[in-house]
mmCIF file of C-alpha atoms in Angstrom:
data_model
loop_
_atom_site.group_PDB
_atom_site.id
_atom_site.type_symbol
_atom_site.label_atom_id
_atom_site.label_comp_id
_atom_site.label_asym_id
_atom_site.label_seq_id
_atom_site.Cartn_x
_atom_site.Cartn_y
_atom_site.Cartn_z
ATOM 1 C CA MET A 1 -25.938 18.980 -32.427
ATOM 2 C CA THR A 2 -22.855 19.211 -34.602
ATOM 3 C CA ALA A 3 -19.467 17.994 -33.422
ATOM 4 C CA VAL A 4 -16.414 19.689 -34.812
ATOM 5 C CA PRO A 5 -12.787 18.561 -34.709
ATOM 6 C CA ASP A 6 -10.644 20.052 -31.936
ATOM 7 C CA ALA A 7 -8.017 21.149 -34.427
ATOM 8 C CA ALA A 8 -6.502 20.192 -37.723
ATOM 9 C CA GLY A 9 -4.288 17.191 -37.196
ATOM 10 C CA PRO A 10 -3.083 13.899 -38.645
ATOM 11 C CA ARG A 11 -5.219 11.658 -40.798
ATOM 12 C CA PRO A 12 -7.792 9.441 -39.009
ATOM 13 C CA ALA A 13 -5.721 6.256 -39.405
ATOM 14 C CA ALA A 14 -2.639 7.841 -37.818
ATOM 15 C CA THR A 15 -4.747 9.415 -35.078
ATOM 16 C CA ARG A 16 -6.326 6.056 -34.283
ATOM 17 C CA ARG A 17 -2.935 4.319 -34.139
ATOM 18 C CA ARG A 18 -1.631 6.947 -31.756
ATOM 19 C CA ALA A 19 -4.687 6.682 -29.486
ATOM 20 C CA VAL A 20 -4.575 2.866 -29.407
ATOM 21 C CA THR A 21 -0.836 2.964 -28.684
ATOM 22 C CA VAL A 22 -1.397 5.307 -25.736
ATOM 23 C CA LEU A 23 -4.246 3.132 -24.428
ATOM 24 C CA THR A 24 -2.147 -0.031 -24.669
ATOM 25 C CA ALA A 25 0.938 1.530 -23.094
ATOM 26 C CA ILE A 26 -0.975 2.919 -20.114
ATOM 27 C CA ALA A 27 -2.777 -0.391 -19.564
ATOM 28 C CA VAL A 28 0.501 -2.365 -19.653
ATOM 29 C CA VAL A 29 2.300 0.052 -17.310
ATOM 30 C CA THR A 30 -0.654 -0.011 -14.894
ATOM 31 C CA VAL A 31 -0.749 -3.827 -14.795
ATOM 32 C CA LEU A 32 3.021 -4.103 -14.269
ATOM 33 C CA ALA A 33 3.004 -1.447 -11.535
ATOM 34 C CA ASP A 34 0.071 -3.151 -9.826
ATOM 35 C CA LEU A 35 1.751 -6.556 -9.895
ATOM 36 C CA GLY A 36 4.975 -5.010 -8.607
ATOM 37 C CA THR A 37 3.330 -3.293 -5.640
ATOM 38 C CA LYS A 38 1.444 -6.488 -4.763
ATOM 39 C CA HIS A 39 4.672 -8.486 -4.854
ATOM 40 C CA LEU A 40 6.336 -5.970 -2.530
ATOM 41 C CA ALA A 41 3.342 -6.050 -0.190
ATOM 42 C CA LEU A 42 3.542 -9.842 0.073
ATOM 43 C CA GLN A 43 7.279 -9.654 0.731
ATOM 44 C CA MET A 44 7.285 -6.811 3.257
ATOM 45 C CA LEU A 45 3.874 -6.736 4.958
ATOM 46 C CA GLU A 46 3.140 -10.420 5.523
ATOM 47 C CA ASP A 47 2.613 -11.179 9.265
ATOM 48 C CA ARG A 48 3.386 -7.582 10.180
ATOM 49 C CA GLU A 49 1.506 -4.837 11.948
ATOM 50 C CA PRO A 50 0.210 -1.983 9.729
ATOM 51 C CA VAL A 51 2.851 0.565 8.739
ATOM 52 C CA ARG A 52 1.816 4.118 9.648
ATOM 53 C CA LEU A 53 2.607 6.867 7.115
ATOM 54 C CA LEU A 54 1.945 10.620 6.843
ATOM 55 C CA GLY A 55 0.942 10.968 10.464
ATOM 56 C CA GLY A 56 -1.755 8.312 10.235
ATOM 57 C CA ALA A 57 -3.357 9.534 7.013
ATOM 58 C CA VAL A 58 -2.171 6.373 5.227
ATOM 59 C CA TYR A 59 -1.456 2.859 6.494
ATOM 60 C CA LEU A 60 0.111 -0.067 4.671
ATOM 61 C CA THR A 61 -1.601 -3.274 5.710
ATOM 62 C CA LEU A 62 -1.858 -6.562 3.830
ATOM 63 C CA ILE A 63 -5.209 -8.262 3.260
ATOM 64 C CA ARG A 64 -6.526 -10.838 0.797
ATOM 65 C CA ASN A 65 -9.947 -9.795 -0.442
ATOM 66 C CA SER A 66 -12.337 -12.348 -1.918
ATOM 67 C CA GLY A 67 -15.042 -9.760 -2.598
ATOM 68 C CA ALA A 68 -15.384 -6.136 -3.646
ATOM 69 C CA ALA A 69 -15.188 -3.004 -1.456
ATOM 70 C CA PHE A 70 -15.915 -3.721 2.223
ATOM 71 C CA SER A 71 -15.721 -7.440 1.261
ATOM 72 C CA LEU A 72 -19.105 -7.267 -0.463
ATOM 73 C CA GLY A 73 -19.877 -10.264 -2.658
ATOM 74 C CA SER A 74 -17.256 -12.482 -1.014
ATOM 75 C CA ASP A 75 -19.454 -15.521 -1.687
ATOM 76 C CA TYR A 76 -19.617 -14.737 -5.407
ATOM 77 C CA THR A 77 -15.955 -14.271 -6.265
ATOM 78 C CA TRP A 78 -16.416 -15.814 -9.718
ATOM 79 C CA VAL A 79 -18.658 -12.891 -10.742
ATOM 80 C CA PHE A 80 -15.821 -10.358 -10.685
ATOM 81 C CA PRO A 81 -13.558 -11.901 -13.361
ATOM 82 C CA THR A 82 -16.655 -12.471 -15.497
ATOM 83 C CA VAL A 83 -17.514 -8.775 -15.283
ATOM 84 C CA THR A 84 -13.887 -7.911 -16.056
ATOM 85 C CA ILE A 85 -13.987 -9.978 -19.250
ATOM 86 C CA VAL A 86 -17.067 -8.013 -20.345
ATOM 87 C CA VAL A 87 -15.322 -4.694 -19.561
ATOM 88 C CA VAL A 88 -12.208 -5.707 -21.503
ATOM 89 C CA GLY A 89 -14.360 -6.653 -24.499
ATOM 90 C CA TRP A 90 -16.222 -3.334 -24.306
ATOM 91 C CA ILE A 91 -12.973 -1.350 -24.245
ATOM 92 C CA GLY A 92 -11.661 -3.380 -27.189
ATOM 93 C CA TRP A 93 -14.815 -2.494 -29.125
ATOM 94 C CA LEU A 94 -14.382 1.201 -28.286
ATOM 95 C CA ALA A 95 -10.766 1.069 -29.446
ATOM 96 C CA LEU A 96 -11.958 0.315 -32.986
ATOM 97 C CA ARG A 97 -13.306 3.875 -33.210
ATOM 98 C CA LEU A 98 -10.943 5.594 -30.809
ATOM 99 C CA ARG A 99 -9.324 8.816 -32.073
ATOM 100 C CA SER A 100 -8.905 10.803 -28.841
ATOM 101 C CA VAL A 101 -5.714 10.638 -26.748
ATOM 102 C CA PRO A 102 -7.462 11.884 -23.558
ATOM 103 C CA TRP A 103 -10.015 9.099 -23.935
ATOM 104 C CA ALA A 104 -7.157 6.663 -24.567
ATOM 105 C CA ILE A 105 -5.630 7.680 -21.225
ATOM 106 C CA SER A 106 -8.950 7.191 -19.433
ATOM 107 C CA LEU A 107 -9.691 3.812 -21.011
ATOM 108 C CA GLY A 108 -6.093 2.674 -20.514
ATOM 109 C CA LEU A 109 -6.368 3.316 -16.774
ATOM 110 C CA VAL A 110 -9.668 1.449 -16.586
ATOM 111 C CA LEU A 111 -8.320 -1.460 -18.638
ATOM 112 C CA GLY A 112 -5.093 -1.696 -16.644
ATOM 113 C CA GLY A 113 -6.928 -1.583 -13.330
ATOM 114 C CA ALA A 114 -9.426 -4.230 -14.404
ATOM 115 C CA LEU A 115 -6.696 -6.552 -15.714
ATOM 116 C CA GLY A 116 -4.540 -6.052 -12.605
ATOM 117 C CA ASN A 117 -7.251 -7.379 -10.308
ATOM 118 C CA MET A 118 -8.270 -10.034 -12.829
ATOM 119 C CA VAL A 119 -4.764 -11.538 -12.610
ATOM 120 C CA ASP A 120 -5.352 -12.053 -8.892
ATOM 121 C CA ARG A 121 -8.775 -13.610 -9.500
ATOM 122 C CA LEU A 122 -7.345 -16.062 -12.008
ATOM 123 C CA PHE A 123 -3.967 -17.019 -10.570
ATOM 124 C CA ARG A 124 -4.015 -16.573 -6.804
ATOM 125 C CA ALA A 125 -5.326 -18.967 -4.164
ATOM 126 C CA PRO A 126 -7.712 -20.645 -3.744
ATOM 127 C CA GLY A 127 -8.012 -21.186 -7.523
ATOM 128 C CA PRO A 128 -8.973 -19.859 -10.977
ATOM 129 C CA PHE A 129 -11.883 -17.382 -10.932
ATOM 130 C CA LEU A 130 -11.882 -17.645 -7.111
ATOM 131 C CA GLY A 131 -8.563 -15.978 -6.328
ATOM 132 C CA HIS A 132 -8.314 -13.354 -3.601
ATOM 133 C CA VAL A 133 -7.140 -9.859 -4.552
ATOM 134 C CA ILE A 134 -4.138 -8.410 -2.724
ATOM 135 C CA ASP A 135 -4.968 -5.037 -1.130
ATOM 136 C CA MET A 136 -2.555 -2.998 0.958
ATOM 137 C CA VAL A 137 -3.452 0.718 1.243
ATOM 138 C CA SER A 138 -5.765 1.988 3.993
ATOM 139 C CA VAL A 139 -6.563 5.635 4.714
ATOM 140 C CA PHE A 140 -7.224 7.186 8.161
ATOM 141 C CA ASP A 141 -7.466 3.772 9.828
ATOM 142 C CA PRO A 142 -5.113 0.778 9.893
ATOM 143 C CA ARG A 143 -7.925 -1.753 9.375
ATOM 144 C CA GLY A 144 -9.992 -0.097 6.649
ATOM 145 C CA GLN A 145 -12.805 1.053 8.950
ATOM 146 C CA VAL A 146 -13.035 4.507 7.331
ATOM 147 C CA PHE A 147 -12.547 3.527 3.677
ATOM 148 C CA PRO A 148 -12.043 0.127 2.008
ATOM 149 C CA ILE A 149 -8.448 -1.068 1.781
ATOM 150 C CA PHE A 150 -7.384 -0.832 -1.864
ATOM 151 C CA ASN A 151 -4.516 -1.364 -4.267
ATOM 152 C CA LEU A 152 -2.966 0.391 -7.269
ATOM 153 C CA ALA A 153 -5.358 -1.299 -9.715
ATOM 154 C CA ASP A 154 -8.336 0.068 -7.782
ATOM 155 C CA SER A 155 -6.826 3.562 -7.885
ATOM 156 C CA ALA A 156 -6.286 3.335 -11.651
ATOM 157 C CA LEU A 157 -9.891 2.231 -12.169
ATOM 158 C CA VAL A 158 -11.296 5.110 -10.136
ATOM 159 C CA CYS A 159 -9.037 7.700 -11.787
ATOM 160 C CA GLY A 160 -9.950 6.384 -15.241
ATOM 161 C CA VAL A 161 -13.685 6.563 -14.543
ATOM 162 C CA LEU A 162 -13.455 10.069 -13.046
ATOM 163 C CA PHE A 163 -11.418 11.255 -16.037
ATOM 164 C CA ALA A 164 -14.034 9.771 -18.398
ATOM 165 C CA ILE A 165 -16.777 11.706 -16.591
ATOM 166 C CA PHE A 166 -14.720 14.891 -16.945
ATOM 167 C CA LEU A 167 -14.271 14.278 -20.685
ATOM 168 C CA GLU A 168 -18.010 13.734 -21.134
ATOM 169 C CA PHE A 169 -18.892 16.969 -19.359
ATOM 170 C CA THR A 170 -16.349 18.955 -21.363
ATOM 171 C CA GLY A 171 -17.721 17.634 -24.654
ATOM 172 C CA ARG A 172 -14.724 15.575 -25.763
ATOM 173 C CA GLN A 173 -15.786 12.642 -27.903
ATOM 174 C CA ARG A 174 -13.994 9.319 -28.365
ATOM 175 C CA ASP A 175 -13.696 9.934 -32.116
ATOM 176 C CA GLY A 176 -11.587 13.052 -31.496
ATOM 177 C CA THR A 177 -14.338 15.611 -32.033
ATOM 178 C CA ARG A 178 -15.660 18.078 -29.494
ATOM 179 C CA ILE A 179 -19.034 19.667 -28.854
ATOM 180 C CA SER A 180 -19.822 22.868 -26.999
ATOM 181 C CA ALA A 181 -20.001 22.828 -23.212
ATOM 182 C CA ARG A 182 -23.718 23.678 -23.249
ATOM 183 C CA GLU A 183 -24.547 20.828 -25.606
ATOM 184 C CA ALA A 184 -22.303 18.434 -23.649
ATOM 185 C CA THR A 185 -24.279 19.093 -20.450
ATOM 186 C CA GLY A 186 -27.614 18.738 -22.252
ATOM 187 C CA GLY A 187 -28.510 22.427 -22.335
ATOM 188 C CA THR A 188 -31.131 22.738 -25.100
ATOM 189 C CA ALA A 189 -33.986 25.119 -25.677
ATOM 190 C CA GLY A 190 -37.032 24.520 -27.775
ATOM 191 C CA LYS A 191 -37.783 21.622 -30.063
ATOM 192 C CA GLY A 192 -34.727 22.027 -32.238
ATOM 193 C CA GLY A 193 -32.282 22.601 -29.371
ATOM 194 C CA ASP A 194 -30.109 25.568 -28.588
ATOM 195 C CA LYS A 195 -27.444 25.924 -31.244
ATOM 196 C CA SER A 196 -25.768 28.727 -29.278
ATOM 197 C CA VAL A 197 -26.122 31.074 -32.237
ATOM 198 C CA GLU A 198 -25.393 34.689 -31.513
ATOM 199 C CA PRO A 199 -28.332 36.966 -32.364
ATOM 200 C CA GLU A 200 -27.785 39.075 -35.437
ATOM 201 C CA PRO A 201 -27.681 42.846 -34.904
ATOM 202 C CA GLU A 202 -30.771 44.718 -36.037
ATOM 203 C CA PRO A 203 -30.284 46.704 -39.268
ATOM 204 C CA ALA A 204 -30.367 50.448 -39.151
ATOM 205 C CA ALA A 205 -33.867 51.862 -39.327
ATOM 206 C CA ALA A 206 -34.866 52.665 -42.908
ATOM 207 C CA ALA A 207 -36.852 55.776 -43.874
ATOM 208 C CA ASP A 208 -40.619 55.246 -43.583
ATOM 209 C CA PRO A 209 -42.282 56.441 -46.834
ATOM 210 C CA ALA A 210 -45.521 57.059 -44.969
ATOM 211 C CA ARG A 211 -43.901 59.415 -42.502
ATOM 212 C CA PRO A 212 -43.844 63.050 -43.621
ATOM 213 C CA VAL A 213 -40.438 64.469 -44.232
ATOM 214 C CA ALA A 214 -39.700 67.514 -42.183
ATOM 215 C CA ARG A 215 -38.748 70.499 -44.296
ATOM 216 C CA THR A 216 -36.552 73.204 -43.099
ATOM 217 C CA GLU A 217 -37.864 76.694 -43.560
ATOM 218 C CA ARG A 218 -35.538 79.066 -45.229
#
């Protein structure tokens, strides 16, 4: 399998700087937007009935979540910031080799979403590593009975992961190279793999010396 660059572009150092800048900017914007929406939710939705939007497709309702989706793991709140620290370290390690702007967008969304919820875990009541996450968006039900109530950080995480899956299936690599769609989805044939080489056309048939040559009668 041979990866080839998408197109001629800047030198690797400049490409890496651009990708890391995009990653950092998206992560910062995501964290700030998440903190802003949580602040507004605390100011406007505290001690209030759910706000119905879009004919009941969306509700704004304030909850403090000590666990994950559907309040799973509420007795092990400290696990979530620990996992987030591991994810942040992993993304930092990937950034050392990052050359792709699409991958920078994906990882920036994941990083921003993870950090947004980590701020809640560290700085909200009841204490560090035990803080409850502020959630406020519910779909199709005011109490989260259809789908877990979520926040902007959760949305960024999901979008980042889905975008990463799309990039993998389309053959885009984190170092800025790209492989064919067949190779990206694991389509190989035979021991050496399918290199997607077009078959060469057969040469024109040459004269067979053993075949008698027809002579025209005069």
